[in-house]
Amino acid sequence: MAHPGRRRRLTRPRPGRDCGHFADPDAREAAAGLLPQPVLAHAALLSALTRLVPTATPGELAVAARLAAADPEATASLAALLTGTHPAR
């Protein structure tokens, strides 16, 4: 039991350990299908931007939310382009 005056430190799951029900790819896919397109686009763009610029601050990443709200389809396309998953035309 933790000392009453200390807060418990939260840790991230380590690779190779169970990360809950979202560790299952099917569960993640099913959950993603429940989210509205602007939320998915925002998450995809944030993920791509933080990989490209790991030192970016939340204030600098706020543009992703504005883009996703204004045009989710364009935001999703930008995220796909940045991650190299954009389909060839």
JSON list of C-alpha atoms in Angstrom, two decimals:
[
{"chain": "A", "resi": 1, "resn": "MET", "atom": "CA", "xyz": [0.00, 0.00, 0.00]},
{"chain": "A", "resi": 2, "resn": "ALA", "atom": "CA", "xyz": [1.25, 3.47, -0.88]},
{"chain": "A", "resi": 3, "resn": "HIS", "atom": "CA", "xyz": [2.17, 5.94, 1.80]},
{"chain": "A", "resi": 4, "resn": "PRO", "atom": "CA", "xyz": [-0.92, 8.11, 2.58]},
{"chain": "A", "resi": 5, "resn": "GLY", "atom": "CA", "xyz": [0.96, 11.36, 1.90]},
{"chain": "A", "resi": 6, "resn": "ARG", "atom": "CA", "xyz": [2.30, 10.29, -1.50]},
{"chain": "A", "resi": 7, "resn": "ARG", "atom": "CA", "xyz": [0.56, 10.21, -4.82]},
{"chain": "A", "resi": 8, "resn": "ARG", "atom": "CA", "xyz": [0.86, 7.09, -6.86]},
{"chain": "A", "resi": 9, "resn": "ARG", "atom": "CA", "xyz": [2.91, 7.55, -10.00]},
{"chain": "A", "resi": 10, "resn": "LEU", "atom": "CA", "xyz": [1.10, 6.56, -13.17]},
{"chain": "A", "resi": 11, "resn": "THR", "atom": "CA", "xyz": [3.15, 4.66, -15.69]},
{"chain": "A", "resi": 12, "resn": "ARG", "atom": "CA", "xyz": [2.65, 3.87, -19.33]},
{"chain": "A", "resi": 13, "resn": "PRO", "atom": "CA", "xyz": [2.18, 0.26, -20.36]},
{"chain": "A", "resi": 14, "resn": "ARG", "atom": "CA", "xyz": [5.45, -1.32, -21.42]},
{"chain": "A", "resi": 15, "resn": "PRO", "atom": "CA", "xyz": [5.76, -3.02, -24.82]},
{"chain": "A", "resi": 16, "resn": "GLY", "atom": "CA", "xyz": [4.79, -6.65, -24.65]},
{"chain": "A", "resi": 17, "resn": "ARG", "atom": "CA", "xyz": [2.39, -6.16, -21.75]},
{"chain": "A", "resi": 18, "resn": "ASP", "atom": "CA", "xyz": [-1.38, -6.18, -21.92]},
{"chain": "A", "resi": 19, "resn": "CYS", "atom": "CA", "xyz": [-2.71, -2.68, -22.52]},
{"chain": "A", "resi": 20, "resn": "GLY", "atom": "CA", "xyz": [-6.34, -3.47, -21.82]},
{"chain": "A", "resi": 21, "resn": "HIS", "atom": "CA", "xyz": [-9.11, -4.13, -24.30]},
{"chain": "A", "resi": 22, "resn": "PHE", "atom": "CA", "xyz": [-7.67, -1.61, -26.81]},
{"chain": "A", "resi": 23, "resn": "ALA", "atom": "CA", "xyz": [-4.58, -3.82, -27.16]},
{"chain": "A", "resi": 24, "resn": "ASP", "atom": "CA", "xyz": [-6.78, -5.96, -29.41]},
{"chain": "A", "resi": 25, "resn": "PRO", "atom": "CA", "xyz": [-6.69, -4.52, -32.97]},
{"chain": "A", "resi": 26, "resn": "ASP", "atom": "CA", "xyz": [-10.32, -5.55, -33.55]},
{"chain": "A", "resi": 27, "resn": "ALA", "atom": "CA", "xyz": [-11.44, -3.66, -30.44]},
{"chain": "A", "resi": 28, "resn": "ARG", "atom": "CA", "xyz": [-9.53, -0.54, -31.55]},
{"chain": "A", "resi": 29, "resn": "GLU", "atom": "CA", "xyz": [-11.08, -0.75, -35.01]},
{"chain": "A", "resi": 30, "resn": "ALA", "atom": "CA", "xyz": [-14.59, -1.16, -33.58]},
{"chain": "A", "resi": 31, "resn": "ALA", "atom": "CA", "xyz": [-14.10, 1.78, -31.20]},
{"chain": "A", "resi": 32, "resn": "ALA", "atom": "CA", "xyz": [-12.74, 3.98, -34.00]},
{"chain": "A", "resi": 33, "resn": "GLY", "atom": "CA", "xyz": [-15.89, 3.28, -36.00]},
{"chain": "A", "resi": 34, "resn": "LEU", "atom": "CA", "xyz": [-17.93, 4.91, -33.24]},
{"chain": "A", "resi": 35, "resn": "LEU", "atom": "CA", "xyz": [-16.06, 8.21, -33.38]},
{"chain": "A", "resi": 36, "resn": "PRO", "atom": "CA", "xyz": [-17.15, 11.11, -35.61]},
{"chain": "A", "resi": 37, "resn": "GLN", "atom": "CA", "xyz": [-14.95, 11.92, -38.62]},
{"chain": "A", "resi": 38, "resn": "PRO", "atom": "CA", "xyz": [-13.57, 15.22, -37.18]},
{"chain": "A", "resi": 39, "resn": "VAL", "atom": "CA", "xyz": [-12.32, 13.38, -34.07]},
{"chain": "A", "resi": 40, "resn": "LEU", "atom": "CA", "xyz": [-10.62, 10.66, -36.13]},
{"chain": "A", "resi": 41, "resn": "ALA", "atom": "CA", "xyz": [-9.05, 13.24, -38.45]},
{"chain": "A", "resi": 42, "resn": "HIS", "atom": "CA", "xyz": [-7.82, 15.31, -35.49]},
{"chain": "A", "resi": 43, "resn": "ALA", "atom": "CA", "xyz": [-6.27, 12.25, -33.84]},
{"chain": "A", "resi": 44, "resn": "ALA", "atom": "CA", "xyz": [-4.58, 11.14, -37.06]},
{"chain": "A", "resi": 45, "resn": "LEU", "atom": "CA", "xyz": [-3.11, 14.58, -37.71]},
{"chain": "A", "resi": 46, "resn": "LEU", "atom": "CA", "xyz": [-1.90, 14.95, -34.11]},
{"chain": "A", "resi": 47, "resn": "SER", "atom": "CA", "xyz": [-0.25, 11.56, -34.33]},
{"chain": "A", "resi": 48, "resn": "ALA", "atom": "CA", "xyz": [1.51, 12.44, -37.59]},
{"chain": "A", "resi": 49, "resn": "LEU", "atom": "CA", "xyz": [2.63, 15.86, -36.36]},
{"chain": "A", "resi": 50, "resn": "THR", "atom": "CA", "xyz": [4.01, 14.57, -33.07]},
{"chain": "A", "resi": 51, "resn": "ARG", "atom": "CA", "xyz": [6.06, 11.97, -34.95]},
{"chain": "A", "resi": 52, "resn": "LEU", "atom": "CA", "xyz": [7.47, 14.63, -37.27]},
{"chain": "A", "resi": 53, "resn": "VAL", "atom": "CA", "xyz": [8.01, 17.26, -34.56]},
{"chain": "A", "resi": 54, "resn": "PRO", "atom": "CA", "xyz": [8.31, 15.48, -31.19]},
{"chain": "A", "resi": 55, "resn": "THR", "atom": "CA", "xyz": [9.15, 18.74, -29.39]},
{"chain": "A", "resi": 56, "resn": "ALA", "atom": "CA", "xyz": [5.94, 20.49, -30.48]},
{"chain": "A", "resi": 57, "resn": "THR", "atom": "CA", "xyz": [3.94, 22.03, -27.65]},
{"chain": "A", "resi": 58, "resn": "PRO", "atom": "CA", "xyz": [0.16, 21.67, -27.24]},
{"chain": "A", "resi": 59, "resn": "GLY", "atom": "CA", "xyz": [-0.23, 25.31, -28.28]},
{"chain": "A", "resi": 60, "resn": "GLU", "atom": "CA", "xyz": [1.63, 24.64, -31.50]},
{"chain": "A", "resi": 61, "resn": "LEU", "atom": "CA", "xyz": [-0.54, 21.61, -32.20]},
{"chain": "A", "resi": 62, "resn": "ALA", "atom": "CA", "xyz": [-3.80, 23.53, -31.71]},
{"chain": "A", "resi": 63, "resn": "VAL", "atom": "CA", "xyz": [-3.93, 24.13, -35.45]},
{"chain": "A", "resi": 64, "resn": "ALA", "atom": "CA", "xyz": [-4.80, 20.45, -35.90]},
{"chain": "A", "resi": 65, "resn": "ALA", "atom": "CA", "xyz": [-8.07, 20.91, -33.99]},
{"chain": "A", "resi": 66, "resn": "ARG", "atom": "CA", "xyz": [-9.00, 23.94, -36.07]},
{"chain": "A", "resi": 67, "resn": "LEU", "atom": "CA", "xyz": [-8.25, 22.08, -39.30]},
{"chain": "A", "resi": 68, "resn": "ALA", "atom": "CA", "xyz": [-10.22, 19.03, -38.22]},
{"chain": "A", "resi": 69, "resn": "ALA", "atom": "CA", "xyz": [-13.25, 21.14, -37.28]},
{"chain": "A", "resi": 70, "resn": "ALA", "atom": "CA", "xyz": [-13.12, 23.12, -40.52]},
{"chain": "A", "resi": 71, "resn": "ASP", "atom": "CA", "xyz": [-12.52, 20.27, -42.97]},
{"chain": "A", "resi": 72, "resn": "PRO", "atom": "CA", "xyz": [-12.21, 16.74, -41.58]},
{"chain": "A", "resi": 73, "resn": "GLU", "atom": "CA", "xyz": [-11.68, 15.15, -44.99]},
{"chain": "A", "resi": 74, "resn": "ALA", "atom": "CA", "xyz": [-8.78, 17.46, -45.86]},
{"chain": "A", "resi": 75, "resn": "THR", "atom": "CA", "xyz": [-7.32, 16.92, -42.38]},
{"chain": "A", "resi": 76, "resn": "ALA", "atom": "CA", "xyz": [-7.44, 13.15, -42.82]},
{"chain": "A", "resi": 77, "resn": "SER", "atom": "CA", "xyz": [-5.79, 13.49, -46.24]},
{"chain": "A", "resi": 78, "resn": "LEU", "atom": "CA", "xyz": [-3.03, 15.66, -44.78]},
{"chain": "A", "resi": 79, "resn": "ALA", "atom": "CA", "xyz": [-2.41, 13.12, -42.01]},
{"chain": "A", "resi": 80, "resn": "ALA", "atom": "CA", "xyz": [-2.24, 10.31, -44.56]},
{"chain": "A", "resi": 81, "resn": "LEU", "atom": "CA", "xyz": [0.19, 12.30, -46.69]},
{"chain": "A", "resi": 82, "resn": "LEU", "atom": "CA", "xyz": [2.43, 13.04, -43.68]},
{"chain": "A", "resi": 83, "resn": "THR", "atom": "CA", "xyz": [2.52, 9.39, -42.64]},
{"chain": "A", "resi": 84, "resn": "GLY", "atom": "CA", "xyz": [3.05, 8.06, -46.14]},
{"chain": "A", "resi": 85, "resn": "THR", "atom": "CA", "xyz": [-0.27, 6.20, -46.21]},
{"chain": "A", "resi": 86, "resn": "HIS", "atom": "CA", "xyz": [-1.92, 8.44, -48.79]},
{"chain": "A", "resi": 87, "resn": "PRO", "atom": "CA", "xyz": [-3.23, 6.30, -51.67]},
{"chain": "A", "resi": 88, "resn": "ALA", "atom": "CA", "xyz": [-1.59, 6.92, -55.06]},
{"chain": "A", "resi": 89, "resn": "ARG", "atom": "CA", "xyz": [-3.85, 8.45, -57.65]}
]
